[in-house]
Coordinates of C-alpha atoms in Angstrom, one line a residue:
M658 CA 103.2 67.8 107.8
E659 CA 103.7 67.9 104.2
K660 CA 100.4 66.3 103.0
E661 CA 98.5 69.2 104.8
M662 CA 100.5 72.0 103.5
N663 CA 99.4 70.3 100.4
T664 CA 96.1 69.7 101.0
I665 CA 95.9 73.6 102.2
L666 CA 97.4 75.1 98.7
A667 CA 95.9 72.9 96.6
K668 CA 92.9 74.6 98.3
K669 CA 94.1 78.0 98.5
S670 CA 94.8 78.2 95.0
G671 CA 91.1 77.7 93.9
K672 CA 90.6 80.8 97.1
I673 CA 92.3 82.7 95.2
R674 CA 91.7 81.7 91.6
E675 CA 87.7 82.1 91.5
P676 CA 87.9 86.0 92.5
K677 CA 90.2 86.8 89.7
G678 CA 87.4 85.2 87.3
F679 CA 89.3 82.6 86.2
P680 CA 88.6 79.6 85.4
Q681 CA 89.7 76.2 86.2
D682 CA 90.3 75.8 82.0
Y683 CA 91.9 79.0 81.6
M684 CA 94.5 77.6 85.0
A685 CA 95.1 73.9 83.1
T686 CA 95.5 75.8 79.5
Q687 CA 98.0 78.0 81.0
L688 CA 99.6 75.2 82.7
E689 CA 99.7 73.1 80.2
L690 CA 97.2 70.5 81.7
S691 CA 93.2 69.5 81.2
Q692 CA 90.8 70.7 82.8
R693 CA 90.0 67.5 85.2
A694 CA 94.3 67.3 86.1
Y695 CA 94.0 70.9 86.9
S696 CA 91.0 69.8 89.5
K697 CA 91.8 67.1 90.7
L698 CA 95.1 69.2 91.3
E699 CA 93.0 72.1 94.1
N700 CA 91.2 69.1 95.3
N701 CA 94.7 67.9 96.0
E702 CA 94.1 64.5 94.5
I703 CA 97.8 65.3 92.4
K704 CA 100.8 67.0 94.6
L705 CA 101.3 70.5 94.2
D706 CA 105.2 70.7 94.2
W707 CA 107.1 74.3 94.2
N708 CA 107.7 74.5 90.7
R709 CA 104.2 74.0 90.4
L710 CA 102.8 76.0 92.7
T711 CA 105.3 79.3 91.4
L712 CA 103.6 79.0 88.4
I713 CA 100.2 79.1 89.5
A714 CA 101.3 82.0 91.4
K715 CA 102.1 83.4 88.0
I716 CA 99.9 82.9 87.0
L717 CA 97.2 84.3 89.8
D718 CA 99.9 87.1 89.7
V719 CA 100.5 86.8 93.4
D720 CA 103.8 86.3 94.9
P721 CA 104.3 82.0 95.9
V722 CA 105.4 82.8 99.6
E723 CA 101.6 85.1 99.9
M724 CA 99.9 82.5 98.3
I725 CA 101.6 80.3 102.0
S726 CA 100.3 83.0 103.9
F727 CA 96.8 84.2 102.1
D728 CA 94.0 84.3 104.8
D729 CA 90.9 83.6 103.0
S730 CA 88.9 84.8 105.8
L731 CA 90.4 88.2 104.1
I732 CA 88.5 88.0 100.6
F733 CA 85.7 89.3 99.4
S734 CA 83.1 86.9 99.5
N735 CA 80.3 86.3 97.0
F736 CA 77.3 84.1 98.1
P737 CA 74.4 83.1 96.1
Q738 CA 71.3 83.4 96.6
S739 CA 68.3 83.2 94.6
G740 CA 70.0 84.3 91.2
K741 CA 71.3 87.5 93.2
Q742 CA 74.9 88.1 95.1
H743 CA 75.7 89.2 98.5
T744 CA 79.4 90.5 99.2
F745 CA 81.2 90.9 102.6
N746 CA 84.5 92.7 103.5
N747 CA 86.2 91.1 106.1
F748 CA 88.9 93.3 105.7
P749 CA 90.1 93.9 109.0
D750 CA 90.7 98.1 109.8
A751 CA 94.6 98.0 110.3
L752 CA 95.3 95.7 107.1
K753 CA 92.7 98.1 105.1
E754 CA 95.2 101.0 106.9
Q755 CA 98.3 99.9 106.1
Y756 CA 97.0 98.8 101.9
E757 CA 96.6 103.2 102.2
N758 CA 99.9 103.4 103.7
Q759 CA 101.6 101.8 101.0
I760 CA 99.4 103.5 98.2
A761 CA 100.4 106.3 99.1
H762 CA 104.2 105.8 99.7
L763 CA 103.7 104.3 96.2
K764 CA 102.2 107.6 94.5
E765 CA 104.9 109.3 96.7
E766 CA 107.7 107.1 94.2
V767 CA 106.0 107.9 91.1
R768 CA 105.7 111.2 92.0
F769 CA 109.8 111.4 92.1
L770 CA 110.6 109.2 89.4
R771 CA 108.0 111.3 87.7
A772 CA 110.6 114.3 88.5
Q773 CA 113.6 112.5 87.6
L774 CA 112.6 111.7 84.2
E775 CA 111.5 115.3 83.7
H776 CA 114.4 116.5 84.7
R777 CA 117.1 114.1 83.0
R778 CA 114.9 115.1 80.0
A779 CA 115.4 118.9 80.3
N780 CA 119.1 118.6 80.6
H781 CA 119.3 116.6 77.7

């Protein structure tokens, strides 16, 4: 079970890294590893422990728990063919709606905090 989880997490780190445009050598440098060692990590030849997973998640700007539950079928996939790239969006409508609701909530929170800041500036 632990070996299966390690394999899944190793592959997920690459699936999250690639769309962000981070090459393996960048990740390796950030983790103070050689590119070869990082490649072995993604290929599950080196065990991925919680501390390293946390560091990788930080570099990739994702929560470690999100990385564990990451579903790569929901990301954009680029398939080079004849020098062209085709992008396929596999986001389900419900997930898109959830993100849109979260964005709306955050925008409202920003408006509220700006109003609070203006109020404090006016009173000082």
